[in-house]
Short mmCIF file of C-alpha atoms and ligand atoms in Angstrom, two decimals:
data_model
loop_
_atom_site.label_atom_id
_atom_site.label_comp_id
_atom_site.label_asym_id
_atom_site.label_seq_id
_atom_site.Cartn_x
_atom_site.Cartn_y
_atom_site.Cartn_z
CA MET A 1 -14.19 21.33 9.06
CA ASN A 2 -11.67 24.11 8.46
CA LYS A 3 -9.99 24.45 5.07
CA ALA A 4 -6.48 23.61 6.26
CA LEU A 5 -7.70 20.35 7.71
CA LYS A 6 -9.68 19.56 4.60
CA ASN A 7 -6.70 19.73 2.30
CA LEU A 8 -3.87 18.01 4.11
CA VAL A 9 -1.78 15.42 2.30
CA ILE A 10 -0.83 12.56 4.61
CA ALA A 11 1.80 9.96 3.70
CA ILE A 12 2.03 6.66 5.56
CA ASP A 13 4.94 4.34 4.78
CA GLY A 14 6.21 1.19 6.38
CA TYR A 15 6.87 -2.53 6.19
CA SER A 16 4.46 -5.12 4.82
CA SER A 17 1.61 -6.13 7.12
CA CYS A 18 2.28 -3.66 9.90
CA GLY A 19 -1.25 -2.29 9.74
CA LYS A 20 -0.70 0.71 7.47
CA SER A 21 -3.88 0.24 5.52
CA THR A 22 -6.03 -0.23 8.64
CA ILE A 23 -4.90 3.03 10.15
CA ALA A 24 -4.87 4.86 6.82
CA LYS A 25 -8.47 3.78 6.13
CA ASP A 26 -9.61 4.70 9.65
CA LEU A 27 -7.90 8.07 9.48
CA ALA A 28 -9.37 8.85 6.05
CA LYS A 29 -12.83 8.03 7.41
CA VAL A 30 -12.44 10.28 10.47
CA LEU A 31 -11.17 13.19 8.39
CA ASN A 32 -13.48 12.53 5.46
CA TYR A 33 -10.43 12.22 3.18
CA ILE A 34 -9.75 9.98 0.19
CA TYR A 35 -7.75 6.86 0.98
CA ILE A 36 -5.29 5.60 -1.62
CA ASP A 37 -3.76 2.16 -1.21
CA THR A 38 -0.68 2.22 -3.45
CA GLY A 39 0.21 -1.38 -2.57
CA ALA A 40 -3.07 -2.38 -4.25
CA MET A 41 -1.86 -0.62 -7.40
CA TYR A 42 1.38 -2.67 -7.49
CA ARG A 43 -0.72 -5.76 -6.81
CA ALA A 44 -3.05 -4.88 -9.71
CA VAL A 45 -0.10 -4.62 -12.12
CA THR A 46 1.16 -7.96 -10.75
CA LEU A 47 -2.19 -9.64 -11.35
CA PHE A 48 -2.27 -8.22 -14.87
CA ALA A 49 1.25 -9.59 -15.48
CA MET A 50 0.29 -13.02 -14.12
CA ARG A 51 -2.85 -13.21 -16.24
CA ASN A 52 -0.95 -12.24 -19.39
CA ASN A 53 1.94 -14.67 -18.83
CA ILE A 54 4.35 -11.79 -18.36
CA ILE A 55 5.57 -13.18 -15.06
CA SER A 56 5.98 -16.82 -14.19
CA ASN A 57 8.36 -18.75 -11.95
CA GLY A 58 10.20 -15.62 -10.96
CA SER A 59 11.01 -14.41 -14.47
CA ILE A 60 9.47 -11.31 -16.04
CA ASP A 61 9.14 -10.22 -19.65
CA THR A 62 9.86 -6.57 -18.82
CA GLU A 63 9.69 -5.40 -22.41
CA LYS A 64 6.19 -6.81 -22.85
CA LEU A 65 5.03 -5.35 -19.55
CA GLU A 66 6.41 -1.92 -20.37
CA LYS A 67 4.61 -1.98 -23.72
CA LEU A 68 1.31 -2.98 -22.10
CA LEU A 69 1.48 -0.53 -19.15
CA PRO A 70 -0.76 2.09 -20.82
CA GLU A 71 -3.47 -0.59 -21.08
CA ILE A 72 -3.52 -1.01 -17.30
CA LYS A 73 -6.21 1.24 -15.87
CA ILE A 74 -6.42 1.18 -12.09
CA THR A 75 -9.26 2.84 -10.22
CA PHE A 76 -10.79 2.74 -6.75
CA LYS A 77 -14.50 2.64 -6.08
CA GLN A 78 -16.34 2.61 -2.79
CA ASN A 79 -18.31 -0.52 -1.96
CA PRO A 80 -21.72 0.88 -0.89
CA GLU A 81 -22.22 -1.89 1.68
CA THR A 82 -18.85 -1.85 3.44
CA LYS A 83 -18.08 1.81 2.60
CA LEU A 84 -14.53 0.67 1.82
CA ASN A 85 -12.58 1.45 -1.33
CA GLU A 86 -12.10 -1.49 -3.67
CA THR A 87 -9.55 -1.85 -6.45
CA TYR A 88 -10.56 -2.15 -10.10
CA LEU A 89 -8.41 -3.26 -13.03
CA ASN A 90 -9.80 -2.15 -16.38
CA GLY A 91 -13.27 -1.95 -14.85
CA GLU A 92 -13.14 -5.34 -13.09
CA ASN A 93 -13.28 -5.58 -9.31
CA ILE A 94 -10.05 -7.37 -8.34
CA GLU A 95 -10.01 -6.49 -4.64
CA LYS A 96 -10.14 -10.11 -3.47
CA GLU A 97 -7.80 -11.56 -6.08
CA ILE A 98 -4.95 -9.14 -5.44
CA ARG A 99 -4.73 -10.21 -1.76
CA ARG A 100 -4.02 -13.84 -2.69
CA MET A 101 -0.73 -15.40 -1.63
CA ASP A 102 0.44 -16.03 -5.21
CA VAL A 103 0.05 -12.31 -5.97
CA SER A 104 1.93 -11.46 -2.75
CA ASN A 105 4.72 -13.77 -3.85
CA ASN A 106 5.18 -11.96 -7.17
CA VAL A 107 4.49 -8.34 -6.24
CA SER A 108 7.94 -7.45 -4.90
CA LEU A 109 9.53 -8.40 -8.20
CA ILE A 110 7.06 -6.28 -10.18
CA SER A 111 7.61 -3.33 -7.85
CA THR A 112 11.37 -3.32 -8.52
CA LEU A 113 10.75 -2.30 -12.16
CA LYS A 114 11.46 1.33 -12.96
CA PRO A 115 8.84 1.73 -15.74
CA VAL A 116 6.15 0.29 -13.45
CA ARG A 117 7.12 2.66 -10.64
CA GLU A 118 7.19 5.67 -12.93
CA TYR A 119 3.78 4.80 -14.34
CA LEU A 120 2.19 4.31 -10.91
CA VAL A 121 3.90 7.28 -9.23
CA LYS A 122 2.45 9.58 -11.87
CA LEU A 123 -1.05 8.17 -11.24
CA GLN A 124 -0.56 8.51 -7.48
CA ARG A 125 0.54 12.15 -7.69
CA ASP A 126 -2.48 12.88 -9.86
CA MET A 127 -4.78 11.27 -7.29
CA ALA A 128 -3.29 13.42 -4.50
CA LYS A 129 -3.16 16.75 -6.26
CA GLU A 130 -6.37 18.14 -4.77
CA GLY A 131 -5.24 17.34 -1.21
CA GLY A 132 -7.46 15.77 1.44
CA VAL A 133 -5.80 12.38 0.98
CA VAL A 134 -4.24 9.67 3.05
CA MET A 135 -1.88 7.60 0.90
CA ASP A 136 -0.03 4.54 2.13
CA GLY A 137 2.85 2.59 0.64
CA ARG A 138 6.65 2.35 0.77
CA ASP A 139 7.91 5.46 -1.02
CA ILE A 140 5.11 7.95 -0.42
CA GLY A 141 6.98 10.31 1.92
CA THR A 142 10.28 9.94 0.07
CA VAL A 143 9.37 9.87 -3.64
CA VAL A 144 5.68 10.18 -4.46
CA LEU A 145 4.73 13.07 -2.16
CA PRO A 146 7.95 14.52 -0.69
CA ASP A 147 6.05 17.69 0.25
CA ALA A 148 3.33 15.86 2.20
CA ASP A 149 2.04 17.79 5.22
CA LEU A 150 2.38 14.82 7.56
CA LYS A 151 4.59 11.74 7.12
CA ILE A 152 4.28 8.65 9.28
CA PHE A 153 6.69 5.70 9.16
CA MET A 154 5.14 2.57 10.64
CA THR A 155 6.91 -0.45 12.08
CA ALA A 156 6.00 -3.49 14.17
CA SER A 157 7.96 -6.59 15.15
CA PRO A 158 8.14 -9.37 12.48
CA GLU A 159 6.32 -11.81 14.80
CA VAL A 160 3.42 -9.42 15.40
CA ARG A 161 3.15 -8.66 11.68
CA ALA A 162 3.18 -12.35 10.68
CA GLU A 163 0.55 -13.18 13.28
CA ARG A 164 -1.74 -10.38 12.06
CA ARG A 165 -1.37 -11.43 8.42
CA TYR A 166 -1.99 -15.08 9.34
CA LYS A 167 -5.25 -14.22 11.08
CA GLU A 168 -6.32 -12.01 8.17
CA LEU A 169 -5.73 -14.70 5.53
CA LYS A 170 -7.23 -17.48 7.66
CA ALA A 171 -10.35 -15.36 8.12
CA LYS A 172 -10.58 -15.15 4.33
CA GLY A 173 -10.36 -18.94 4.11
CA GLU A 174 -6.83 -19.10 2.66
CA ASN A 175 -4.89 -22.23 3.49
CA VAL A 176 -1.52 -20.83 4.59
CA SER A 177 0.92 -21.59 7.38
CA LEU A 178 2.50 -19.11 9.77
CA GLU A 179 5.94 -20.25 8.53
CA GLU A 180 4.99 -19.50 4.94
CA ILE A 181 3.88 -16.00 5.94
CA MET A 182 7.04 -15.34 7.98
CA LYS A 183 9.10 -16.36 4.95
CA ASN A 184 7.06 -14.18 2.55
CA LEU A 185 7.31 -11.18 4.88
CA ALA A 186 11.08 -11.58 5.35
CA GLU A 187 11.57 -11.84 1.58
CA ARG A 188 9.41 -8.80 0.95
CA ASP A 189 11.21 -6.76 3.63
CA HIS A 190 14.51 -7.65 2.05
CA LEU A 191 13.38 -6.80 -1.49
CA ASP A 192 11.54 -3.64 -0.39
CA THR A 193 14.51 -2.21 1.51
CA THR A 194 17.35 -3.24 -0.81
CA ARG A 195 15.87 -2.59 -4.26
CA LYS A 196 17.54 0.00 -6.46
CA GLU A 197 14.35 1.88 -7.35
CA SER A 198 12.75 3.78 -4.45
CA PRO A 199 13.67 1.41 -1.61
CA LEU A 200 11.60 1.53 1.55
CA ARG A 201 13.18 4.00 3.94
CA GLN A 202 12.03 6.49 6.50
CA ALA A 203 11.86 10.06 5.19
CA ASP A 204 13.99 12.45 7.26
CA ASP A 205 10.90 14.35 8.33
CA ALA A 206 8.70 11.30 9.05
CA ILE A 207 7.43 10.45 12.53
CA ILE A 208 7.84 6.83 13.62
CA LEU A 209 4.88 4.80 14.83
CA ASP A 210 5.78 1.38 16.28
CA ASN A 211 2.44 -0.29 16.78
CA SER A 212 3.60 -3.72 18.04
CA ASN A 213 1.73 -3.18 21.30
CA MET A 214 -1.01 -0.79 20.23
CA THR A 215 -4.66 -1.41 19.44
CA PRO A 216 -6.15 0.12 16.26
CA THR A 217 -7.99 2.67 18.45
CA GLU A 218 -4.79 3.72 20.20
CA GLN A 219 -3.08 4.13 16.84
CA LEU A 220 -5.92 6.20 15.48
CA ASP A 221 -5.92 8.47 18.54
CA TRP A 222 -2.16 8.91 18.18
CA ILE A 223 -2.33 9.82 14.50
CA VAL A 224 -5.33 12.14 14.92
CA GLU A 225 -3.28 13.96 17.55
CA MET A 226 -0.46 14.34 15.01
CA VAL A 227 -2.93 15.75 12.48
CA ASN A 228 -4.32 18.16 15.07
CA LYS A 229 -0.80 19.38 15.86
CA LYS A 230 -0.30 20.12 12.15
CA THR A 231 -3.54 21.98 11.80
CA GLY A 232 -3.24 23.77 15.13
CA ASN A 233 -6.42 22.19 16.50
O1 LIG B 1 1.27 -2.81 1.04
P1 LIG B 1 1.20 -4.09 0.23
O2 LIG B 1 1.75 -5.29 0.97
O3 LIG B 1 -0.14 -4.36 -0.34
O4 LIG B 1 2.19 -3.84 -0.99
C1 LIG B 1 2.41 -4.81 -1.96
C2 LIG B 1 3.82 -4.71 -2.53
O5 LIG B 1 3.95 -3.52 -3.32
C3 LIG B 1 4.94 -4.70 -1.49
O6 LIG B 1 5.70 -5.87 -1.58
C4 LIG B 1 5.79 -3.51 -1.85
C5 LIG B 1 5.17 -2.87 -3.05
N1 LIG B 1 4.92 -1.44 -2.89
C6 LIG B 1 5.86 -0.56 -3.33
O7 LIG B 1 6.91 -0.98 -3.79
N2 LIG B 1 5.62 0.78 -3.26
C7 LIG B 1 4.49 1.25 -2.74
N3 LIG B 1 4.28 2.57 -2.69
C8 LIG B 1 3.51 0.35 -2.26
C9 LIG B 1 3.76 -1.00 -2.33
#
């Protein structure tokens, strides 16, 4: 692999449940890059806040959370069986727990907090500094890595996104309804796009990928072509 290809920084942003992480993971695998799931990092802080009674019934003790932020150590480690990165909070594997519906219901609130964002953005920039990374989230192309070599902004219709999420959670044995998911997604879209701190928006130099009618393979082919254009391959 040539050096330019080895060191690209790729930012993928977009709405909840539009398949960012699937394509980001697949792309990282093809390129032999590191994949960083920044949503998992906001989810890890949320889980920490829930466990420490910092957030409950929609109210947050921001002062307490800010004080405890330095105690929140988030790392990713590859599962040797699945070869996928899993999220660790202070050494504990929390990959499964952070995908639960109650964490999803609280995460948007946590991600509106400036001290939390500042803390995580610093970690994310550190993780990307060597290059050779695919990072996905909401503010990667706009705030975290404004100089990324390739920026993708992903969208899909709300119905398609809800259906995908429904199937995903059902497969994991979660007892949720499609209505509940539609409601959670709509709420998260609203909070993500209207929040004061780093709202979700397309970077001026991002390329749009609407994957409503695309298979994962088609998406991967499309994005690899974008990478090849950047590297002149
Ligand atoms: O991608 P996800 O659904 O796992 O993200 C969880 C939440 O974290 C989502 O509601 C928005 C927030 N988030 C964010 O504010 N900034 C990021 N870079 C990534 C996620």
